[in-house]
PDB file of C-alpha atoms and ligand atoms in Angstrom:
ATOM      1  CA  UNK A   1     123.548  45.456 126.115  1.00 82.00           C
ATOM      2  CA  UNK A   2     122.286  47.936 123.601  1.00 93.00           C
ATOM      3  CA  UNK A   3     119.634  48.224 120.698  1.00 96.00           C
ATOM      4  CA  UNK A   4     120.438  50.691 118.595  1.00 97.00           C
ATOM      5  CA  UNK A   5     117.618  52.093 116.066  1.00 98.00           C
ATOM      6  CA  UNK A   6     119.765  52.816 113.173  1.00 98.00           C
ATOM      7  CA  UNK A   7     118.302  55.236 110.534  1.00 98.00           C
ATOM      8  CA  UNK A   8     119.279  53.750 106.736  1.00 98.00           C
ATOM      9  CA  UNK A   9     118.769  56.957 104.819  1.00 98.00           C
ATOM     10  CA  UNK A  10     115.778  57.497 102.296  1.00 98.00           C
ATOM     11  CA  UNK A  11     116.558  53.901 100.444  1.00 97.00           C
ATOM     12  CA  UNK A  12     120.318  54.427  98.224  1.00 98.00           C
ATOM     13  CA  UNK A  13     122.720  52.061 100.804  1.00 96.00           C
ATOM     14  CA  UNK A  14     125.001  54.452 100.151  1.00 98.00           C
ATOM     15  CA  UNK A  15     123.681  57.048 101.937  1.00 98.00           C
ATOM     16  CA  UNK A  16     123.772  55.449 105.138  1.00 98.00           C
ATOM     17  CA  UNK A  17     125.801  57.323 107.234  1.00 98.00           C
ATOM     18  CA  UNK A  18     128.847  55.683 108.447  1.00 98.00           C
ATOM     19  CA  UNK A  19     128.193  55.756 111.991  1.00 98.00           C
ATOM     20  CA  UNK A  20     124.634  53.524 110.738  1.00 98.00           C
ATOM     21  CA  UNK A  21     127.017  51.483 108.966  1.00 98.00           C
ATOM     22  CA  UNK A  22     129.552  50.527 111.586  1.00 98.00           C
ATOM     23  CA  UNK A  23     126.849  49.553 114.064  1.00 98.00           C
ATOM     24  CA  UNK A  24     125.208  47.709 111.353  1.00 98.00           C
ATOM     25  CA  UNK A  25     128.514  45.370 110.514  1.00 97.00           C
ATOM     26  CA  UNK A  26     129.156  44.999 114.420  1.00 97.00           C
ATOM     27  CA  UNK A  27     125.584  44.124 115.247  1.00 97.00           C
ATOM     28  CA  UNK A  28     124.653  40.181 115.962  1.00 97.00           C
ATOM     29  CA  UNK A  29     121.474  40.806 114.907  1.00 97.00           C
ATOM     30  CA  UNK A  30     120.055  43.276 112.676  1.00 98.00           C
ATOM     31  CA  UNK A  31     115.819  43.590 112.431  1.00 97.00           C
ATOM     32  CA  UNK A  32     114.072  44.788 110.015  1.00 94.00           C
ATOM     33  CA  UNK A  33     110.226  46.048 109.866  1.00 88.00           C
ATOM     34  CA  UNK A  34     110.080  45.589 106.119  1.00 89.00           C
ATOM     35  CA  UNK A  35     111.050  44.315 102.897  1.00 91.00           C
ATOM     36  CA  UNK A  36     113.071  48.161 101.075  1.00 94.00           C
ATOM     37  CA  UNK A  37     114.851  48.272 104.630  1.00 94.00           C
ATOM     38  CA  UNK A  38     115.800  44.829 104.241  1.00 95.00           C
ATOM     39  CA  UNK A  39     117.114  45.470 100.534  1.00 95.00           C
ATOM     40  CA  UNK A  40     119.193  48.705 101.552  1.00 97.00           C
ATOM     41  CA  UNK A  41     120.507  46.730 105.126  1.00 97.00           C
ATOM     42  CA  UNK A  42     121.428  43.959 102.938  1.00 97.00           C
ATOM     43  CA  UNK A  43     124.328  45.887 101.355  1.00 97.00           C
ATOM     44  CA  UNK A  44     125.767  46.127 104.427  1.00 98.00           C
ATOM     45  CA  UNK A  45     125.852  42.881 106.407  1.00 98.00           C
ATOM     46  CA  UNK A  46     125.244  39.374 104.965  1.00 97.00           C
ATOM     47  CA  UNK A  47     121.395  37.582 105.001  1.00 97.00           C
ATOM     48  CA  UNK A  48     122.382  35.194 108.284  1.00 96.00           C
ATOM     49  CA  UNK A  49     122.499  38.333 110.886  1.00 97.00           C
ATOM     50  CA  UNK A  50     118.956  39.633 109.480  1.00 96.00           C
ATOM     51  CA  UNK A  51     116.395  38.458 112.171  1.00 93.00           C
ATOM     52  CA  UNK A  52     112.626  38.477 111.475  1.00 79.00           C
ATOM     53  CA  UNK A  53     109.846  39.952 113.172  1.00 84.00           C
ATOM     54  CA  UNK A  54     106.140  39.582 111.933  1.00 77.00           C
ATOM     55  CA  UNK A  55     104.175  42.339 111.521  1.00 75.00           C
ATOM     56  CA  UNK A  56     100.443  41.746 110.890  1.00 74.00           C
ATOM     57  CA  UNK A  57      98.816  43.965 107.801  1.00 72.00           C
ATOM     58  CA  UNK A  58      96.184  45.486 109.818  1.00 78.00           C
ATOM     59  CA  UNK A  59      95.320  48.862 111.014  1.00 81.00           C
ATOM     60  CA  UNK A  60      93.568  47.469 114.153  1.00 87.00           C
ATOM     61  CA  UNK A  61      95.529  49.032 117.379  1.00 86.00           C
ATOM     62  CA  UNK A  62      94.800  45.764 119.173  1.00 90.00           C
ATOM     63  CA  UNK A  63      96.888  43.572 117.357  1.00 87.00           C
ATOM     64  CA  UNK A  64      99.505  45.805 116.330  1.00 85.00           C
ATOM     65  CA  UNK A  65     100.063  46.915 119.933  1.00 87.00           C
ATOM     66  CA  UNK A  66     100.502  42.627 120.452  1.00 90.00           C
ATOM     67  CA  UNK A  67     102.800  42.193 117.347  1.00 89.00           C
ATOM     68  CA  UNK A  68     105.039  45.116 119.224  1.00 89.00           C
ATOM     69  CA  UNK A  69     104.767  43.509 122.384  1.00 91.00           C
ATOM     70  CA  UNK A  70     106.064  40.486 120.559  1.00 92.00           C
ATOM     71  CA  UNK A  71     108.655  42.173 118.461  1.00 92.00           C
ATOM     72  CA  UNK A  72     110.312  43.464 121.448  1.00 93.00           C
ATOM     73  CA  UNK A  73     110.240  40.174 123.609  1.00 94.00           C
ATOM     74  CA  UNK A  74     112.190  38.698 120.316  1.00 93.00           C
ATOM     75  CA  UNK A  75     114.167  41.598 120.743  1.00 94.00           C
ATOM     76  CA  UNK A  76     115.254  42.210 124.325  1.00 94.00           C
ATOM     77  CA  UNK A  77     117.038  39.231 124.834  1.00 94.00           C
ATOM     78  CA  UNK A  78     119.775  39.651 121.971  1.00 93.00           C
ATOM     79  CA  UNK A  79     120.201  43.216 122.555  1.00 93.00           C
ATOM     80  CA  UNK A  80     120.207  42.082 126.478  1.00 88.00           C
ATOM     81  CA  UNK A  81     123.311  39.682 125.656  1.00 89.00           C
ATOM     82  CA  UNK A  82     124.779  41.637 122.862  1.00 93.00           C
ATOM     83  CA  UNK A  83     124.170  44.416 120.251  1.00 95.00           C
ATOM     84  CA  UNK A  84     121.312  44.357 118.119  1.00 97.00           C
ATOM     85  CA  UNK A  85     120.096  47.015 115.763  1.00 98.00           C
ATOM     86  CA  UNK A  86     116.658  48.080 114.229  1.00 97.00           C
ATOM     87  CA  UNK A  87     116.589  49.604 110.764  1.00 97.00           C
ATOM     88  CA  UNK A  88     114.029  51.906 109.843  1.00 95.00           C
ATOM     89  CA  UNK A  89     114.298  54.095 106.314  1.00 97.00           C
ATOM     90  CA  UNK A  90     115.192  57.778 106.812  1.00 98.00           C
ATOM     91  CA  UNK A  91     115.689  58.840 110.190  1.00 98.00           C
ATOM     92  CA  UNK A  92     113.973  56.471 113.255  1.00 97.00           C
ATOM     93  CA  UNK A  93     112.880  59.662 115.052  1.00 97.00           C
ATOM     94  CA  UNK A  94     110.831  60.592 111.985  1.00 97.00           C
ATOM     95  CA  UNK A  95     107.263  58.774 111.476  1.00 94.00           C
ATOM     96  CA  UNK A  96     108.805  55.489 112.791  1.00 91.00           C
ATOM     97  CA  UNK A  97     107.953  52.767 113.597  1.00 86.00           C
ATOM     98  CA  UNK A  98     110.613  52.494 116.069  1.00 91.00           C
ATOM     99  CA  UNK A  99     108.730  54.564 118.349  1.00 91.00           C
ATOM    100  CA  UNK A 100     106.797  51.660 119.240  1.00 88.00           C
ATOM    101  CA  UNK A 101     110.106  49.601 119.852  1.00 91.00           C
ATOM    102  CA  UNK A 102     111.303  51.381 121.800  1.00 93.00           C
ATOM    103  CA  UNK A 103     108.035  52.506 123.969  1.00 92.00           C
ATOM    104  CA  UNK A 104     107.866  48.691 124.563  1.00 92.00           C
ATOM    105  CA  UNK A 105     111.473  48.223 125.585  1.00 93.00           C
ATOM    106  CA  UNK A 106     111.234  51.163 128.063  1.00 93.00           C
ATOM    107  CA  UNK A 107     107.973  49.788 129.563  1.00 93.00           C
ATOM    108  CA  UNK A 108     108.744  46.041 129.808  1.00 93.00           C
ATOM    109  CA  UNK A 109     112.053  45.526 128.841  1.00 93.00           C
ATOM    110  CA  UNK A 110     113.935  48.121 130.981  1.00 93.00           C
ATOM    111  CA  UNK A 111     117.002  46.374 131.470  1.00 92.00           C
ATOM    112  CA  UNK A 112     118.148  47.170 127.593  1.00 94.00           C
ATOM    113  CA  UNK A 113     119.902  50.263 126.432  1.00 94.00           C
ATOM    114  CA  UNK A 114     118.481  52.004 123.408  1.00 96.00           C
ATOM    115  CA  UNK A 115     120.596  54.518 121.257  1.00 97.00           C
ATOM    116  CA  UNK A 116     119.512  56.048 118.238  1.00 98.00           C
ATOM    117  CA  UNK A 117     121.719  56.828 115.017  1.00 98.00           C
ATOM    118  CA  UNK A 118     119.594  59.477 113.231  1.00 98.00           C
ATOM    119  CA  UNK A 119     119.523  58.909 108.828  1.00 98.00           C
ATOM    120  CA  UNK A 120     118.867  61.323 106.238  1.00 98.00           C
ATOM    121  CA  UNK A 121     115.332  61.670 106.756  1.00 98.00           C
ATOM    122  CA  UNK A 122     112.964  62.430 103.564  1.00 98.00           C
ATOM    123  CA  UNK A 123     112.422  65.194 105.429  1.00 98.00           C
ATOM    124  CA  UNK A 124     115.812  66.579 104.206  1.00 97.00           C
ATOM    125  CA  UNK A 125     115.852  65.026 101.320  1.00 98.00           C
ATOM    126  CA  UNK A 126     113.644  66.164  98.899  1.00 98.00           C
ATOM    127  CA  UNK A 127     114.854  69.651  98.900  1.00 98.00           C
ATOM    128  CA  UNK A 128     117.978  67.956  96.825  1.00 98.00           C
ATOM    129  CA  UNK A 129     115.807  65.562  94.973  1.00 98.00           C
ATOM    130  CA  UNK A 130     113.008  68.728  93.761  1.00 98.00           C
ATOM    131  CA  UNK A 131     115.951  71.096  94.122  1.00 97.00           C
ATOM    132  CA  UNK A 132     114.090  73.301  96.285  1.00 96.00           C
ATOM    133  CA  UNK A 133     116.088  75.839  98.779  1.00 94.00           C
ATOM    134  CA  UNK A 134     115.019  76.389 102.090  1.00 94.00           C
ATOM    135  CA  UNK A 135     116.390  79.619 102.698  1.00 92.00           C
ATOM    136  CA  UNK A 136     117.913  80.729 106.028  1.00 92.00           C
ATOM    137  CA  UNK A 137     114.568  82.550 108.248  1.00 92.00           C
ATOM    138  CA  UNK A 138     112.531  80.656 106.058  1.00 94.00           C
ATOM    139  CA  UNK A 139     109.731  78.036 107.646  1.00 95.00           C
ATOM    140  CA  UNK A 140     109.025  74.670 106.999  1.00 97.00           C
ATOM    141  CA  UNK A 141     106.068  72.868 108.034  1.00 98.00           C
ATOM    142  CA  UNK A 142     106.027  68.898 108.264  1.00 98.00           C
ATOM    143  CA  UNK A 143     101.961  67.591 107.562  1.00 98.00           C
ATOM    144  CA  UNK A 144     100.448  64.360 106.450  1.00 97.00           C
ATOM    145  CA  UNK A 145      98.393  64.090 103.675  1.00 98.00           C
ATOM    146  CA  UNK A 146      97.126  60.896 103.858  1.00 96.00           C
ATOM    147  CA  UNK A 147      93.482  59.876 102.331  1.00 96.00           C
ATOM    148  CA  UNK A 148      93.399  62.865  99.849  1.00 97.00           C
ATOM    149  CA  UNK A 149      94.027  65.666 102.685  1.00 98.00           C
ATOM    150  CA  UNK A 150      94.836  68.650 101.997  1.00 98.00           C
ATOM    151  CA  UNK A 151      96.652  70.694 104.890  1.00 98.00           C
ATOM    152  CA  UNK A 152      96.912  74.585 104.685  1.00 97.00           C
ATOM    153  CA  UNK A 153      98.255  77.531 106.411  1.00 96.00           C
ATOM    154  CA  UNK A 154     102.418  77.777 106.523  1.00 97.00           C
ATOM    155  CA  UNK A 155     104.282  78.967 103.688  1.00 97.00           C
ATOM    156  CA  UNK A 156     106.066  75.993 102.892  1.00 97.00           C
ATOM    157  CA  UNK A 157     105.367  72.350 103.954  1.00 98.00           C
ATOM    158  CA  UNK A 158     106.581  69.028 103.557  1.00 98.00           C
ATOM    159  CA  UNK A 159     103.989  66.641 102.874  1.00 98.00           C
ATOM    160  CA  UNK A 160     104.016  62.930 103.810  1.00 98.00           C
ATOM    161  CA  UNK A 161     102.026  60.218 102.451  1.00 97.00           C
ATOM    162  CA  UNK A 162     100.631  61.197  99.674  1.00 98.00           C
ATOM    163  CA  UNK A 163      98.061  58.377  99.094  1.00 97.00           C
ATOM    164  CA  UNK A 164      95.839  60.540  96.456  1.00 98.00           C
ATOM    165  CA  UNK A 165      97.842  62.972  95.007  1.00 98.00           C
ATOM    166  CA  UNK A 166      94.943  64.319  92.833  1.00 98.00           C
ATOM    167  CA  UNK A 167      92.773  65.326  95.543  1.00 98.00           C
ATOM    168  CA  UNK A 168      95.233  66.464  97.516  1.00 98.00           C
ATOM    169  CA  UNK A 169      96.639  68.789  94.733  1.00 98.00           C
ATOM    170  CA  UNK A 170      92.365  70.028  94.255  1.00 98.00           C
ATOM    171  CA  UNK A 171      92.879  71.265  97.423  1.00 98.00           C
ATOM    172  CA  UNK A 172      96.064  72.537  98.008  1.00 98.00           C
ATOM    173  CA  UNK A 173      95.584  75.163  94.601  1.00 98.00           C
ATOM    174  CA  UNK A 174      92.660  75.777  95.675  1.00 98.00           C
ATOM    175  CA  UNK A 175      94.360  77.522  99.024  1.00 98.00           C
ATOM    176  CA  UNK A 176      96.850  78.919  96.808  1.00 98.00           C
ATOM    177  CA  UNK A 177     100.122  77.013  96.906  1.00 98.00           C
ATOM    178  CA  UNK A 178     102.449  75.607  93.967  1.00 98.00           C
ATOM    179  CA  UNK A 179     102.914  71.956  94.579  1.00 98.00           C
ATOM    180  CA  UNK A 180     106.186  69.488  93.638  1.00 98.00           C
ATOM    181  CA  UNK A 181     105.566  65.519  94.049  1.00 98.00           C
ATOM    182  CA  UNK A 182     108.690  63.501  94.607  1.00 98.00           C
ATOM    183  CA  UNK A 183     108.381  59.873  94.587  1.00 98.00           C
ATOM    184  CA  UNK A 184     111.030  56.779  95.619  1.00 98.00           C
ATOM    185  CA  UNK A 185     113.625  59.691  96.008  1.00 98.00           C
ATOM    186  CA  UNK A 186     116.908  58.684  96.593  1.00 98.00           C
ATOM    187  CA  UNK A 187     115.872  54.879  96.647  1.00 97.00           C
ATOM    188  CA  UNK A 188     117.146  51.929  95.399  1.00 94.00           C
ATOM    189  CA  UNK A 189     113.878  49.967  94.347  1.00 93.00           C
ATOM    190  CA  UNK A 190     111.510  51.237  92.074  1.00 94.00           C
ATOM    191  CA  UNK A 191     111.398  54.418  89.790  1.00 96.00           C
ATOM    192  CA  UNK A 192     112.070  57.980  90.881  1.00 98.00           C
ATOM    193  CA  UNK A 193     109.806  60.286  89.601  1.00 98.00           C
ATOM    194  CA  UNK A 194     109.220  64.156  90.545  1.00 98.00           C
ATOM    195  CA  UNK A 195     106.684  65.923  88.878  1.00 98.00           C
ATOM    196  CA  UNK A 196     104.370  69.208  89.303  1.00 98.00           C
ATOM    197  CA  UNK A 197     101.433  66.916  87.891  1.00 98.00           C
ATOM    198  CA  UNK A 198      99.260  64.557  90.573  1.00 98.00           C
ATOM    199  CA  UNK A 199      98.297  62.737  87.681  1.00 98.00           C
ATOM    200  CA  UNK A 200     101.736  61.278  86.740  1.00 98.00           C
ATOM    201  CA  UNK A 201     101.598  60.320  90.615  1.00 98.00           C
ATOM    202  CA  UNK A 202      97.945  59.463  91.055  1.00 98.00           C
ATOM    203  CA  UNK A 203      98.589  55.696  91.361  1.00 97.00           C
ATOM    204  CA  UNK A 204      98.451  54.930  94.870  1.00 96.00           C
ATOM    205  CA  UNK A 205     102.590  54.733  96.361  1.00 97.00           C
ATOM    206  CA  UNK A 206     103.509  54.919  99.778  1.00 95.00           C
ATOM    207  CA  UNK A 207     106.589  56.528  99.191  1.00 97.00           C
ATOM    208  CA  UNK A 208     105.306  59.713  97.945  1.00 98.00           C
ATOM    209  CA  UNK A 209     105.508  63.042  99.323  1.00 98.00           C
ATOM    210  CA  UNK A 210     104.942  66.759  98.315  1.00 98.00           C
ATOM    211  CA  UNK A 211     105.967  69.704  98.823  1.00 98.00           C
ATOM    212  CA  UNK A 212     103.833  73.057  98.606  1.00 98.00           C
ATOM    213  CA  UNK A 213     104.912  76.600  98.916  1.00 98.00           C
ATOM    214  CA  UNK A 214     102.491  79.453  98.581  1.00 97.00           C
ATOM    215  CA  UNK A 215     102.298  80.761  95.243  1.00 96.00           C
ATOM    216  CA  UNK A 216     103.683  84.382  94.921  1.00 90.00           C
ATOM    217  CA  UNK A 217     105.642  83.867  98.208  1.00 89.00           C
ATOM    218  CA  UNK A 218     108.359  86.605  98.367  1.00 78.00           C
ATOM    219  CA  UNK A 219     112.110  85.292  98.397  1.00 73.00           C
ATOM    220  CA  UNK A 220     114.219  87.209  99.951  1.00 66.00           C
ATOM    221  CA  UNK A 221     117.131  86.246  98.784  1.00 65.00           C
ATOM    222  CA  UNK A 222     120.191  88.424  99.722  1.00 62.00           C
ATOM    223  CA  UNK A 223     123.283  88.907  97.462  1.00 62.00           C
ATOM    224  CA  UNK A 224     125.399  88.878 100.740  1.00 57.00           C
ATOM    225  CA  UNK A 225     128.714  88.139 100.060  1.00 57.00           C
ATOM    226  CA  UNK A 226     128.467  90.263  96.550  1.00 52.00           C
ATOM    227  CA  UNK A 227     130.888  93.077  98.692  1.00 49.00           C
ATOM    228  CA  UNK A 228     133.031  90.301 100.376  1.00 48.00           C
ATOM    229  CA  UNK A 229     136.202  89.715  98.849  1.00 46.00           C
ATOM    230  CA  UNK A 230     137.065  86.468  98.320  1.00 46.00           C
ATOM    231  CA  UNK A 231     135.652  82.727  98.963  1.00 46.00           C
ATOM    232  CA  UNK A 232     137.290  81.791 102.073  1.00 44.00           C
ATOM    233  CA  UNK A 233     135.300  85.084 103.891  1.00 44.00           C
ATOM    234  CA  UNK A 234     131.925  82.768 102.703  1.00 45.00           C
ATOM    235  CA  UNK A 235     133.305  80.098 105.131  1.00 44.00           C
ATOM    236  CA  UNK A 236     134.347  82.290 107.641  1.00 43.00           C
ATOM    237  CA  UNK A 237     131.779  81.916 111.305  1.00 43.00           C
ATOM    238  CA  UNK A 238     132.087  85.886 111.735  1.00 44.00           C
ATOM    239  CA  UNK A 239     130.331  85.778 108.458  1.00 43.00           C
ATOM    240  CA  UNK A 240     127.638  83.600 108.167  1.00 45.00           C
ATOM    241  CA  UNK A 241     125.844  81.998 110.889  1.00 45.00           C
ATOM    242  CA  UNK A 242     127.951  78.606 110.291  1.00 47.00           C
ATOM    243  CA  UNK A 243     124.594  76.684 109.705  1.00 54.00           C
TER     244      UNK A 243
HETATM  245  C1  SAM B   1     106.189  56.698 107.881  1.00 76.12           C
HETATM  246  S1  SAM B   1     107.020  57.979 107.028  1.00 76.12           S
HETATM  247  C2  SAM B   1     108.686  57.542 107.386  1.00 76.12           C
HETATM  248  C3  SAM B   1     109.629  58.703 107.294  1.00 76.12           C
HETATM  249  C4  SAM B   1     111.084  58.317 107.507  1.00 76.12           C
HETATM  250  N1  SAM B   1     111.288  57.829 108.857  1.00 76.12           N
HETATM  251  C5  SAM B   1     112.010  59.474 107.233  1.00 76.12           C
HETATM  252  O1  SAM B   1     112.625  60.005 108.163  1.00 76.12           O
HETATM  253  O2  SAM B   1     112.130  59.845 106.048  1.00 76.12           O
HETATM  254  C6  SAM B   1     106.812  57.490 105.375  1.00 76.12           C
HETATM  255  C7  SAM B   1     106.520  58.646 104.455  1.00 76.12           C
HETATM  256  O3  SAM B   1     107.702  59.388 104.242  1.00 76.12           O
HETATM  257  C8  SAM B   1     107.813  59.793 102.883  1.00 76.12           C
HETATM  258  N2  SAM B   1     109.027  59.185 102.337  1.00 76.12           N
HETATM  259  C9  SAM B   1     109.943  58.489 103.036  1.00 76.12           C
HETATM  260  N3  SAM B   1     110.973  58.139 102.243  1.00 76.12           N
HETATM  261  C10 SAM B   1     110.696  58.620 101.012  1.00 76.12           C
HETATM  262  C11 SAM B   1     111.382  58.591  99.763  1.00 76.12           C
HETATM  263  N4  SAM B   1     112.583  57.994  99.634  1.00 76.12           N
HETATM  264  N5  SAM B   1     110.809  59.199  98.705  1.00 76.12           N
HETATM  265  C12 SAM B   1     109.620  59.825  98.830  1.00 76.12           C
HETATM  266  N6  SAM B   1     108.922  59.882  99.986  1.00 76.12           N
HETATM  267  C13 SAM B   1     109.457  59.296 101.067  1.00 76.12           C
HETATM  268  C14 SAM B   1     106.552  59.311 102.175  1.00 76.12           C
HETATM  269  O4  SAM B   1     105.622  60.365 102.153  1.00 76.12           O
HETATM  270  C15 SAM B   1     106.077  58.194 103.095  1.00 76.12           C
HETATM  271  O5  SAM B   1     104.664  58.038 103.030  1.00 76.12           O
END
């Protein structure tokens, strides 16, 4: 009946939200694209419902565009009968591969129903892991940074794959910004490092962002509630936005 693309959180099983995790333990199959998803779906449902899909190592759109083609035929038919789920780290609407699931499904495979159950995406994340604050009015950008790139121009951005932190640092304080690395944040497998320096980061780790802020940037950062009595008022919707 339904394929759900369930989002598993940056990589701790435990921060799976617990929607994720009741689809997950109801699901007759679960797939995963790859071996950390695997590890953090793992906690939640035994090895026997885990199905396998093959995905060639290969950048060449031909044959990934096949192995999708062949993913979803695997897929269609369980979540045709039944309820199968896709795991993807962080949230499955955020650089995903489920994308291509699910642009498959909808093109050849229309009869199943796909749902989404959105994770905590690294996207949210590493302002707790490099305890940064996004203030309210403030902007965030999302960029890549893949290959040593360095992308300029908003305040603040969240940078994703970091593949050469060095030379993206070069140029990033060159433009002027202050940059924070955070590595395997909130994840199970390997270490967690965040660190102002690309070299402690410089060997090559997919799971590495940044994030840059322009240096001098001014925070405006109102003492509000100083002249509101009491805690409760902070709560209160009349107050503050409620966001
Ligand atoms: C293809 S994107 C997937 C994003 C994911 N869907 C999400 O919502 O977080 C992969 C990139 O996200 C960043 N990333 C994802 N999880 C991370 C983590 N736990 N720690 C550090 N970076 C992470 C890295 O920059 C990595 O190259």
């Amino acid at each position: 009946m339904t394929l759900y693309g369930v989002g598993l959180g940056p990589g701790e099983s435990d921060l799976v939200t617990v929607r994720g995790k009741r689809i997950l333990e109801g699901a007759d199959v679960v797939y995963s694209p790859g071996r950390l998803s695997r590890s953090v779906a793992l906690d939640h449902v035994e090895a026997d419902v885990i199905g396998d899909l093959d995905f060639p190592m290969t950048r060449d759109p031909e044959k990934l565009r096949n192995a999708w083609k062949e993913a979803a035929s695997e897929v269609a038919p369980v979540a045709a009968d039944g309820t199968a789920a896709f795991v993807t780290l962080g949230d499955p609407n955020v650089y995903s591969t489920f994308g291509h699931l699910r642009r498959i499904l909808d093109a050849f495979h229309p009869e199943v129903d796909v749902e989404v159950v959105p994770g905590v995406s690294a996207v949210t994340a590493f302002a707790t892991a490099l305890g940064v604050e996004i203030d309210a009015g403030a902007g965030l950008a999302l960029r890549e940074a893949a290959g040593g790139k360095s992308p300029i121009g908003p305040d603040r951005q969240i940078l994703f794959k970091v593949t050469d932190a060095p030379a993206t640092h070069e140029g990033l304080v060159e433009a002027g910004y202050d940059v924070t690395y955070g590595r395997r944040l909130f994840m199970e497998q390997g270490e967690t490092l965040v660190t102002p320096n690309p070299a402690d980061v410089a060997e090559r780790d997919y799971y590495t962002l940044a994030y840059a802020e322009r240096r001098g940037l001014e925070k405006d950062r109102p003492t509000a509630f100083d002249g509101v009595a009491g805690e409760s008022d902070v709560d209160n919707e009349e107050v503050s936005t409620g966001d």
